[in-house]
């Protein structure tokens, strides 16, 4: 069985010209950068800041953001090279198919399906928390059974996924315009947080900047980072270990630049504009994350931070609830763009896998009126609604992170492979210091993966096993790269 058969770069590009499966090219470098900012600036600032500062890192959460940003930067350079070389929908899945072979590509595609669907659901839950907080501040609190910390069914989260699914079906340009308006809104609010928050910062709240390491229930048993269990380290939160454990969690805040790569096929000049969109959005967002995290932990003692709406609640705690309301509006706009772009990325990865025959090819048809994979978009919307309505935030966020880091490992390794196997390919952008930089990226991503809880690894492995079974029972036999006798067998 040739499970490592590759799909040439030239064939991948030819597939984009099939009228029945052809996406419309409507995006520019500005659109891509805004998409990147739209998906990156969201959960990390508006939700995760409070959670990891309170439970894992304390005021040193700013260092955690820097660590996560550096790791993402290494991977982003690798993504930029691939996206400029293979401007096709599918991101890491497509890159892997061209370098490592069909089975590794399937594994990474299956991984991306988990990452993006769960990420959209996670952010929808964060969106719901801010909606509930804002409505409560004006006397219109929602019943705890449908919104808040532990709802029975998270109705607002389901409704936002439904609304954005409709927008995505209607077309990529409409999606980019909606995204632009919302991104402008949330960046204005983020700058407001930084500037206004400086007036309420208390130096005492930064002491100790790195709280003393302590054993907590948060990291007992299978909840402990895997690296602590493997090396017999006493499970702790805070301290230096807490900073890296927090970095593995806030890493979730940076996923998004890889979504830019999934839109390469819909970009007018992808070789030039996709690398710009990837690197530009990541640089801008890293600066914003560090600034906001320093302000928030300076405004309110880290142990008192809210875990559902930390920014707005921090302003409420200093007697300026009206600012908290404005921040809630910005957070709602910000998290809306994140869900929008994550759903976009999810549909494009699944579209690429279906077009290759690894999943039913009939699902990869493009709607002639809207120029989008409408059928796939609706399916993904329904699945994401179910996840957002019934699954808890924390469990989802950690599972998304391990999936993303795994994708980064594969892409980083793939850059080295493609340089060796196809040195002749034109590369509009070349990652510097190859192979040193990709190797550093692989090692950094693996280290952060080891800092995730052991139970997250178990869930991830279960998902991967399901993917392997599906590949050998369906994908292998229906792949368009299969030999004729294999297609007959399928």
PDB file of N, CA and C in Angstrom, residues 51-143:
ATOM      1  N   UNK A  51      -7.945  33.983  32.542  1.00  0.00           N
ATOM      2  CA  UNK A  51      -7.902  32.572  32.948  1.00  0.00           C
ATOM      3  C   UNK A  51      -6.495  32.115  33.302  1.00  0.00           C
ATOM      4  N   UNK A  52      -5.531  32.354  32.416  1.00  0.00           N
ATOM      5  CA  UNK A  52      -4.183  31.839  32.665  1.00  0.00           C
ATOM      6  C   UNK A  52      -3.442  32.666  33.716  1.00  0.00           C
ATOM      7  N   UNK A  53      -3.732  33.968  33.796  1.00  0.00           N
ATOM      8  CA  UNK A  53      -3.101  34.777  34.839  1.00  0.00           C
ATOM      9  C   UNK A  53      -3.556  34.317  36.216  1.00  0.00           C
ATOM     10  N   UNK A  54      -4.825  34.020  36.351  1.00  0.00           N
ATOM     11  CA  UNK A  54      -5.388  33.623  37.644  1.00  0.00           C
ATOM     12  C   UNK A  54      -4.969  32.216  38.048  1.00  0.00           C
ATOM     13  N   UNK A  55      -4.853  31.310  37.069  1.00  0.00           N
ATOM     14  CA  UNK A  55      -4.662  29.899  37.402  1.00  0.00           C
ATOM     15  C   UNK A  55      -3.251  29.371  37.197  1.00  0.00           C
ATOM     16  N   UNK A  56      -2.434  30.051  36.364  1.00  0.00           N
ATOM     17  CA  UNK A  56      -1.148  29.448  36.015  1.00  0.00           C
ATOM     18  C   UNK A  56       0.071  30.362  36.115  1.00  0.00           C
ATOM     19  N   UNK A  57      -0.049  31.624  35.682  1.00  0.00           N
ATOM     20  CA  UNK A  57       1.164  32.438  35.522  1.00  0.00           C
ATOM     21  C   UNK A  57       1.220  33.699  36.367  1.00  0.00           C
ATOM     22  N   UNK A  58       0.078  34.198  36.838  1.00  0.00           N
ATOM     23  CA  UNK A  58       0.082  35.461  37.549  1.00  0.00           C
ATOM     24  C   UNK A  58       0.423  36.609  36.603  1.00  0.00           C
ATOM     25  N   UNK A  59       1.020  37.700  37.099  1.00  0.00           N
ATOM     26  CA  UNK A  59       1.377  38.842  36.232  1.00  0.00           C
ATOM     27  C   UNK A  59       2.332  38.460  35.103  1.00  0.00           C
ATOM     28  N   UNK A  60       3.070  37.358  35.276  1.00  0.00           N
ATOM     29  CA  UNK A  60       4.035  36.933  34.254  1.00  0.00           C
ATOM     30  C   UNK A  60       3.349  36.373  33.016  1.00  0.00           C
ATOM     31  N   UNK A  61       2.034  36.462  32.953  1.00  0.00           N
ATOM     32  CA  UNK A  61       1.315  36.027  31.763  1.00  0.00           C
ATOM     33  C   UNK A  61       1.832  36.766  30.518  1.00  0.00           C
ATOM     34  N   UNK A  62       2.356  37.990  30.704  1.00  0.00           N
ATOM     35  CA  UNK A  62       2.928  38.730  29.570  1.00  0.00           C
ATOM     36  C   UNK A  62       4.105  37.971  28.961  1.00  0.00           C
ATOM     37  N   UNK A  63       4.908  37.321  29.818  1.00  0.00           N
ATOM     38  CA  UNK A  63       6.027  36.518  29.314  1.00  0.00           C
ATOM     39  C   UNK A  63       5.500  35.305  28.551  1.00  0.00           C
ATOM     40  N   UNK A  64       4.401  34.739  29.057  1.00  0.00           N
ATOM     41  CA  UNK A  64       3.782  33.592  28.382  1.00  0.00           C
ATOM     42  C   UNK A  64       3.364  33.968  26.964  1.00  0.00           C
ATOM     43  N   UNK A  65       2.802  35.164  26.801  1.00  0.00           N
ATOM     44  CA  UNK A  65       2.409  35.626  25.470  1.00  0.00           C
ATOM     45  C   UNK A  65       3.626  35.802  24.561  1.00  0.00           C
ATOM     46  N   UNK A  66       4.725  36.295  25.120  1.00  0.00           N
ATOM     47  CA  UNK A  66       5.941  36.473  24.323  1.00  0.00           C
ATOM     48  C   UNK A  66       6.478  35.113  23.865  1.00  0.00           C
ATOM     49  N   UNK A  67       6.514  34.147  24.785  1.00  0.00           N
ATOM     50  CA  UNK A  67       6.990  32.806  24.437  1.00  0.00           C
ATOM     51  C   UNK A  67       6.142  32.211  23.319  1.00  0.00           C
ATOM     52  N   UNK A  68       4.823  32.293  23.475  1.00  0.00           N
ATOM     53  CA  UNK A  68       3.918  31.750  22.459  1.00  0.00           C
ATOM     54  C   UNK A  68       4.090  32.480  21.128  1.00  0.00           C
ATOM     55  N   UNK A  69       4.300  33.801  21.202  1.00  0.00           N
ATOM     56  CA  UNK A  69       4.475  34.595  19.990  1.00  0.00           C
ATOM     57  C   UNK A  69       5.746  34.231  19.235  1.00  0.00           C
ATOM     58  N   UNK A  70       6.816  33.956  19.966  1.00  0.00           N
ATOM     59  CA  UNK A  70       8.083  33.564  19.331  1.00  0.00           C
ATOM     60  C   UNK A  70       7.930  32.217  18.626  1.00  0.00           C
ATOM     61  N   UNK A  71       7.279  31.268  19.306  1.00  0.00           N
ATOM     62  CA  UNK A  71       7.061  29.947  18.702  1.00  0.00           C
ATOM     63  C   UNK A  71       6.237  30.082  17.425  1.00  0.00           C
ATOM     64  N   UNK A  72       5.189  30.896  17.493  1.00  0.00           N
ATOM     65  CA  UNK A  72       4.358  31.116  16.315  1.00  0.00           C
ATOM     66  C   UNK A  72       5.135  31.805  15.206  1.00  0.00           C
ATOM     67  N   UNK A  73       6.025  32.721  15.577  1.00  0.00           N
ATOM     68  CA  UNK A  73       6.820  33.421  14.583  1.00  0.00           C
ATOM     69  C   UNK A  73       7.701  32.474  13.781  1.00  0.00           C
ATOM     70  N   UNK A  74       8.300  31.495  14.464  1.00  0.00           N
ATOM     71  CA  UNK A  74       9.128  30.506  13.773  1.00  0.00           C
ATOM     72  C   UNK A  74       8.289  29.716  12.773  1.00  0.00           C
ATOM     73  N   UNK A  75       7.112  29.263  13.240  1.00  0.00           N
ATOM     74  CA  UNK A  75       6.228  28.492  12.359  1.00  0.00           C
ATOM     75  C   UNK A  75       5.678  29.367  11.236  1.00  0.00           C
ATOM     76  N   UNK A  76       5.421  30.645  11.525  1.00  0.00           N
ATOM     77  CA  UNK A  76       4.846  31.549  10.522  1.00  0.00           C
ATOM     78  C   UNK A  76       5.780  31.718   9.329  1.00  0.00           C
ATOM     79  N   UNK A  77       7.087  31.771   9.573  1.00  0.00           N
ATOM     80  CA  UNK A  77       8.047  31.887   8.474  1.00  0.00           C
ATOM     81  C   UNK A  77       7.988  30.659   7.562  1.00  0.00           C
ATOM     82  N   UNK A  78       7.783  29.492   8.169  1.00  0.00           N
ATOM     83  CA  UNK A  78       7.665  28.259   7.384  1.00  0.00           C
ATOM     84  C   UNK A  78       6.364  28.259   6.583  1.00  0.00           C
ATOM     85  N   UNK A  79       5.282  28.688   7.214  1.00  0.00           N
ATOM     86  CA  UNK A  79       3.997  28.782   6.522  1.00  0.00           C
ATOM     87  C   UNK A  79       4.088  29.747   5.345  1.00  0.00           C
ATOM     88  N   UNK A  80       4.776  30.868   5.556  1.00  0.00           N
ATOM     89  CA  UNK A  80       4.872  31.878   4.505  1.00  0.00           C
ATOM     90  C   UNK A  80       5.582  31.320   3.271  1.00  0.00           C
ATOM     91  N   UNK A  81       6.639  30.526   3.490  1.00  0.00           N
ATOM     92  CA  UNK A  81       7.338  29.934   2.344  1.00  0.00           C
ATOM     93  C   UNK A  81       6.426  28.972   1.594  1.00  0.00           C
ATOM     94  N   UNK A  82       5.739  28.109   2.338  1.00  0.00           N
ATOM     95  CA  UNK A  82       4.847  27.145   1.697  1.00  0.00           C
ATOM     96  C   UNK A  82       3.718  27.845   0.943  1.00  0.00           C
ATOM     97  N   UNK A  83       3.094  28.842   1.586  1.00  0.00           N
ATOM     98  CA  UNK A  83       1.944  29.516   0.975  1.00  0.00           C
ATOM     99  C   UNK A  83       2.335  30.244  -0.305  1.00  0.00           C
ATOM    100  N   UNK A  84       3.563  30.749  -0.372  1.00  0.00           N
ATOM    101  CA  UNK A  84       4.009  31.435  -1.583  1.00  0.00           C
ATOM    102  C   UNK A  84       4.402  30.450  -2.685  1.00  0.00           C
ATOM    103  N   UNK A  85       4.667  29.202  -2.287  1.00  0.00           N
ATOM    104  CA  UNK A  85       5.077  28.174  -3.241  1.00  0.00           C
ATOM    105  C   UNK A  85       3.879  27.371  -3.752  1.00  0.00           C
ATOM    106  N   UNK A  86       2.931  27.092  -2.840  1.00  0.00           N
ATOM    107  CA  UNK A  86       1.750  26.289  -3.185  1.00  0.00           C
ATOM    108  C   UNK A  86       0.498  27.085  -2.797  1.00  0.00           C
ATOM    109  N   UNK A  87       0.080  28.060  -3.618  1.00  0.00           N
ATOM    110  CA  UNK A  87      -1.062  28.917  -3.265  1.00  0.00           C
ATOM    111  C   UNK A  87      -2.403  28.223  -3.504  1.00  0.00           C
ATOM    112  N   UNK A  88      -2.658  27.194  -2.692  1.00  0.00           N
ATOM    113  CA  UNK A  88      -3.845  26.362  -2.852  1.00  0.00           C
ATOM    114  C   UNK A  88      -4.554  26.248  -1.520  1.00  0.00           C
ATOM    115  N   UNK A  89      -5.891  26.155  -1.525  1.00  0.00           N
ATOM    116  CA  UNK A  89      -6.668  25.989  -0.296  1.00  0.00           C
ATOM    117  C   UNK A  89      -6.211  24.732   0.440  1.00  0.00           C
ATOM    118  N   UNK A  90      -6.290  24.770   1.757  1.00  0.00           N
ATOM    119  CA  UNK A  90      -5.952  23.584   2.526  1.00  0.00           C
ATOM    120  C   UNK A  90      -4.825  23.777   3.508  1.00  0.00           C
ATOM    121  N   UNK A  91      -4.019  24.821   3.329  1.00  0.00           N
ATOM    122  CA  UNK A  91      -2.959  25.149   4.275  1.00  0.00           C
ATOM    123  C   UNK A  91      -2.052  23.953   4.544  1.00  0.00           C
ATOM    124  N   UNK A  92      -1.863  23.593   5.810  1.00  0.00           N
ATOM    125  CA  UNK A  92      -0.912  22.556   6.185  1.00  0.00           C
ATOM    126  C   UNK A  92      -1.232  21.219   5.534  1.00  0.00           C
ATOM    127  N   UNK A  93      -2.501  20.942   5.296  1.00  0.00           N
ATOM    128  CA  UNK A  93      -2.888  19.690   4.625  1.00  0.00           C
ATOM    129  C   UNK A  93      -2.295  19.631   3.219  1.00  0.00           C
ATOM    130  N   UNK A  94      -2.491  20.694   2.458  1.00  0.00           N
ATOM    131  CA  UNK A  94      -1.977  20.742   1.093  1.00  0.00           C
ATOM    132  C   UNK A  94      -0.454  20.706   1.067  1.00  0.00           C
ATOM    133  N   UNK A  95       0.177  21.442   1.994  1.00  0.00           N
ATOM    134  CA  UNK A  95       1.634  21.460   2.060  1.00  0.00           C
ATOM    135  C   UNK A  95       2.181  20.052   2.334  1.00  0.00           C
ATOM    136  N   UNK A  96       1.523  19.337   3.253  1.00  0.00           N
ATOM    137  CA  UNK A  96       1.973  17.993   3.626  1.00  0.00           C
ATOM    138  C   UNK A  96       1.825  17.013   2.472  1.00  0.00           C
ATOM    139  N   UNK A  97       0.737  17.154   1.697  1.00  0.00           N
ATOM    140  CA  UNK A  97       0.492  16.256   0.565  1.00  0.00           C
ATOM    141  C   UNK A  97       1.613  16.383  -0.466  1.00  0.00           C
ATOM    142  N   UNK A  98       2.138  17.579  -0.627  1.00  0.00           N
ATOM    143  CA  UNK A  98       3.179  17.816  -1.627  1.00  0.00           C
ATOM    144  C   UNK A  98       4.561  17.367  -1.167  1.00  0.00           C
ATOM    145  N   UNK A  99       4.731  17.196   0.154  1.00  0.00           N
ATOM    146  CA  UNK A  99       6.075  16.910   0.664  1.00  0.00           C
ATOM    147  C   UNK A  99       6.190  15.550   1.339  1.00  0.00           C
ATOM    148  N   UNK A 100       5.284  15.239   2.251  1.00  0.00           N
ATOM    149  CA  UNK A 100       5.408  14.037   3.076  1.00  0.00           C
ATOM    150  C   UNK A 100       4.585  12.863   2.571  1.00  0.00           C
ATOM    151  N   UNK A 101       3.557  13.142   1.763  1.00  0.00           N
ATOM    152  CA  UNK A 101       2.744  12.061   1.229  1.00  0.00           C
ATOM    153  C   UNK A 101       1.298  12.104   1.707  1.00  0.00           C
ATOM    154  N   UNK A 102       0.496  11.199   1.126  1.00  0.00           N
ATOM    155  CA  UNK A 102      -0.952  11.234   1.343  1.00  0.00           C
ATOM    156  C   UNK A 102      -1.353  10.939   2.790  1.00  0.00           C
ATOM    157  N   UNK A 103      -0.789   9.891   3.381  1.00  0.00           N
ATOM    158  CA  UNK A 103      -1.196   9.542   4.746  1.00  0.00           C
ATOM    159  C   UNK A 103      -0.831  10.637   5.750  1.00  0.00           C
ATOM    160  N   UNK A 104       0.415  11.157   5.730  1.00  0.00           N
ATOM    161  CA  UNK A 104       0.701  12.296   6.622  1.00  0.00           C
ATOM    162  C   UNK A 104      -0.215  13.490   6.348  1.00  0.00           C
ATOM    163  N   UNK A 105      -0.543  13.710   5.058  1.00  0.00           N
ATOM    164  CA  UNK A 105      -1.448  14.814   4.724  1.00  0.00           C
ATOM    165  C   UNK A 105      -2.831  14.571   5.319  1.00  0.00           C
ATOM    166  N   UNK A 106      -3.295  13.326   5.223  1.00  0.00           N
ATOM    167  CA  UNK A 106      -4.592  12.996   5.819  1.00  0.00           C
ATOM    168  C   UNK A 106      -4.581  13.253   7.329  1.00  0.00           C
ATOM    169  N   UNK A 107      -3.512  12.807   7.974  1.00  0.00           N
ATOM    170  CA  UNK A 107      -3.413  12.982   9.424  1.00  0.00           C
ATOM    171  C   UNK A 107      -3.460  14.467   9.786  1.00  0.00           C
ATOM    172  N   UNK A 108      -2.734  15.290   9.028  1.00  0.00           N
ATOM    173  CA  UNK A 108      -2.705  16.711   9.340  1.00  0.00           C
ATOM    174  C   UNK A 108      -4.040  17.362   9.006  1.00  0.00           C
ATOM    175  N   UNK A 109      -4.681  16.897   7.913  1.00  0.00           N
ATOM    176  CA  UNK A 109      -6.002  17.422   7.585  1.00  0.00           C
ATOM    177  C   UNK A 109      -7.027  17.050   8.641  1.00  0.00           C
ATOM    178  N   UNK A 110      -6.972  15.802   9.085  1.00  0.00           N
ATOM    179  CA  UNK A 110      -7.872  15.335  10.152  1.00  0.00           C
ATOM    180  C   UNK A 110      -7.630  16.142  11.431  1.00  0.00           C
ATOM    181  N   UNK A 111      -6.370  16.428  11.685  1.00  0.00           N
ATOM    182  CA  UNK A 111      -5.997  17.240  12.838  1.00  0.00           C
ATOM    183  C   UNK A 111      -6.554  18.663  12.707  1.00  0.00           C
ATOM    184  N   UNK A 112      -6.454  19.230  11.498  1.00  0.00           N
ATOM    185  CA  UNK A 112      -6.959  20.594  11.276  1.00  0.00           C
ATOM    186  C   UNK A 112      -8.476  20.660  11.426  1.00  0.00           C
ATOM    187  N   UNK A 113      -9.163  19.592  11.027  1.00  0.00           N
ATOM    188  CA  UNK A 113     -10.614  19.567  11.215  1.00  0.00           C
ATOM    189  C   UNK A 113     -10.957  19.686  12.690  1.00  0.00           C
ATOM    190  N   UNK A 114     -10.200  18.975  13.516  1.00  0.00           N
ATOM    191  CA  UNK A 114     -10.407  19.064  14.966  1.00  0.00           C
ATOM    192  C   UNK A 114     -10.071  20.463  15.471  1.00  0.00           C
ATOM    193  N   UNK A 115      -8.900  20.955  15.059  1.00  0.00           N
ATOM    194  CA  UNK A 115      -8.425  22.262  15.539  1.00  0.00           C
ATOM    195  C   UNK A 115      -9.405  23.392  15.234  1.00  0.00           C
ATOM    196  N   UNK A 116      -9.815  23.490  13.978  1.00  0.00           N
ATOM    197  CA  UNK A 116     -10.602  24.645  13.561  1.00  0.00           C
ATOM    198  C   UNK A 116     -12.046  24.580  14.033  1.00  0.00           C
ATOM    199  N   UNK A 117     -12.646  23.377  14.008  1.00  0.00           N
ATOM    200  CA  UNK A 117     -14.026  23.257  14.478  1.00  0.00           C
ATOM    201  C   UNK A 117     -14.112  23.554  15.968  1.00  0.00           C
ATOM    202  N   UNK A 118     -13.175  22.985  16.736  1.00  0.00           N
ATOM    203  CA  UNK A 118     -13.186  23.227  18.175  1.00  0.00           C
ATOM    204  C   UNK A 118     -12.837  24.674  18.503  1.00  0.00           C
ATOM    205  N   UNK A 119     -11.896  25.245  17.738  1.00  0.00           N
ATOM    206  CA  UNK A 119     -11.526  26.642  17.986  1.00  0.00           C
ATOM    207  C   UNK A 119     -12.720  27.562  17.783  1.00  0.00           C
ATOM    208  N   UNK A 120     -13.465  27.348  16.705  1.00  0.00           N
ATOM    209  CA  UNK A 120     -14.650  28.169  16.457  1.00  0.00           C
ATOM    210  C   UNK A 120     -15.655  28.018  17.592  1.00  0.00           C
ATOM    211  N   UNK A 121     -15.805  26.786  18.094  1.00  0.00           N
ATOM    212  CA  UNK A 121     -16.740  26.554  19.196  1.00  0.00           C
ATOM    213  C   UNK A 121     -16.262  27.235  20.474  1.00  0.00           C
ATOM    214  N   UNK A 122     -14.954  27.141  20.751  1.00  0.00           N
ATOM    215  CA  UNK A 122     -14.381  27.776  21.943  1.00  0.00           C
ATOM    216  C   UNK A 122     -14.647  29.279  21.939  1.00  0.00           C
ATOM    217  N   UNK A 123     -14.359  29.907  20.804  1.00  0.00           N
ATOM    218  CA  UNK A 123     -14.512  31.358  20.723  1.00  0.00           C
ATOM    219  C   UNK A 123     -15.984  31.756  20.792  1.00  0.00           C
ATOM    220  N   UNK A 124     -16.844  30.929  20.257  1.00  0.00           N
ATOM    221  CA  UNK A 124     -18.284  31.199  20.354  1.00  0.00           C
ATOM    222  C   UNK A 124     -18.731  31.208  21.812  1.00  0.00           C
ATOM    223  N   UNK A 125     -18.155  30.291  22.601  1.00  0.00           N
ATOM    224  CA  UNK A 125     -18.478  30.257  24.032  1.00  0.00           C
ATOM    225  C   UNK A 125     -17.965  31.524  24.712  1.00  0.00           C
ATOM    226  N   UNK A 126     -16.737  31.982  24.340  1.00  0.00           N
ATOM    227  CA  UNK A 126     -16.218  33.233  24.881  1.00  0.00           C
ATOM    228  C   UNK A 126     -17.081  34.414  24.478  1.00  0.00           C
ATOM    229  N   UNK A 127     -17.542  34.426  23.239  1.00  0.00           N
ATOM    230  CA  UNK A 127     -18.459  35.464  22.739  1.00  0.00           C
ATOM    231  C   UNK A 127     -19.715  35.500  23.590  1.00  0.00           C
ATOM    232  N   UNK A 128     -20.256  34.342  23.887  1.00  0.00           N
ATOM    233  CA  UNK A 128     -21.469  34.250  24.707  1.00  0.00           C
ATOM    234  C   UNK A 128     -21.250  34.834  26.096  1.00  0.00           C
ATOM    235  N   UNK A 129     -20.051  34.587  26.663  1.00  0.00           N
ATOM    236  CA  UNK A 129     -19.749  35.115  27.990  1.00  0.00           C
ATOM    237  C   UNK A 129     -19.767  36.632  28.015  1.00  0.00           C
ATOM    238  N   UNK A 130     -19.222  37.251  26.980  1.00  0.00           N
ATOM    239  CA  UNK A 130     -19.216  38.711  26.914  1.00  0.00           C
ATOM    240  C   UNK A 130     -20.615  39.277  26.656  1.00  0.00           C
ATOM    241  N   UNK A 131     -21.397  38.592  25.856  1.00  0.00           N
ATOM    242  CA  UNK A 131     -22.776  39.031  25.630  1.00  0.00           C
ATOM    243  C   UNK A 131     -23.553  39.000  26.942  1.00  0.00           C
ATOM    244  N   UNK A 132     -23.393  37.914  27.694  1.00  0.00           N
ATOM    245  CA  UNK A 132     -24.081  37.790  28.979  1.00  0.00           C
ATOM    246  C   UNK A 132     -23.629  38.878  29.951  1.00  0.00           C
ATOM    247  N   UNK A 133     -22.307  39.165  29.958  1.00  0.00           N
ATOM    248  CA  UNK A 133     -21.767  40.197  30.846  1.00  0.00           C
ATOM    249  C   UNK A 133     -22.313  41.576  30.487  1.00  0.00           C
ATOM    250  N   UNK A 134     -22.354  41.899  29.192  1.00  0.00           N
ATOM    251  CA  UNK A 134     -22.836  43.205  28.761  1.00  0.00           C
ATOM    252  C   UNK A 134     -24.320  43.377  29.070  1.00  0.00           C
ATOM    253  N   UNK A 135     -25.112  42.360  28.772  1.00  0.00           N
ATOM    254  CA  UNK A 135     -26.547  42.451  29.037  1.00  0.00           C
ATOM    255  C   UNK A 135     -26.823  42.568  30.531  1.00  0.00           C
ATOM    256  N   UNK A 136     -26.027  41.864  31.327  1.00  0.00           N
ATOM    257  CA  UNK A 136     -26.196  41.940  32.787  1.00  0.00           C
ATOM    258  C   UNK A 136     -25.896  43.341  33.300  1.00  0.00           C
ATOM    259  N   UNK A 137     -24.899  44.024  32.686  1.00  0.00           N
ATOM    260  CA  UNK A 137     -24.514  45.364  33.145  1.00  0.00           C
ATOM    261  C   UNK A 137     -25.586  46.414  32.874  1.00  0.00           C
ATOM    262  N   UNK A 138     -26.496  46.105  31.939  1.00  0.00           N
ATOM    263  CA  UNK A 138     -27.579  47.056  31.666  1.00  0.00           C
ATOM    264  C   UNK A 138     -28.937  46.517  32.146  1.00  0.00           C
ATOM    265  N   UNK A 139     -28.860  45.516  33.032  1.00  0.00           N
ATOM    266  CA  UNK A 139     -30.077  45.010  33.663  1.00  0.00           C
ATOM    267  C   UNK A 139     -30.878  44.024  32.854  1.00  0.00           C
ATOM    268  N   UNK A 140     -30.243  43.390  31.864  1.00  0.00           N
ATOM    269  CA  UNK A 140     -30.960  42.423  31.028  1.00  0.00           C
ATOM    270  C   UNK A 140     -30.257  41.063  31.076  1.00  0.00           C
ATOM    271  N   UNK A 141     -30.015  40.594  32.282  1.00  0.00           N
ATOM    272  CA  UNK A 141     -29.284  39.345  32.444  1.00  0.00           C
ATOM    273  C   UNK A 141     -29.999  38.155  31.826  1.00  0.00           C
ATOM    274  N   UNK A 142     -29.222  37.282  31.183  1.00  0.00           N
ATOM    275  CA  UNK A 142     -29.786  36.069  30.590  1.00  0.00           C
ATOM    276  C   UNK A 142     -29.860  34.966  31.638  1.00  0.00           C
ATOM    277  N   UNK A 143     -30.810  34.054  31.524  1.00  0.00           N
ATOM    278  CA  UNK A 143     -30.908  32.934  32.468  1.00  0.00           C
ATOM    279  C   UNK A 143     -29.623  32.108  32.460  1.00  0.00           C
TER     280      UNK A 143
END
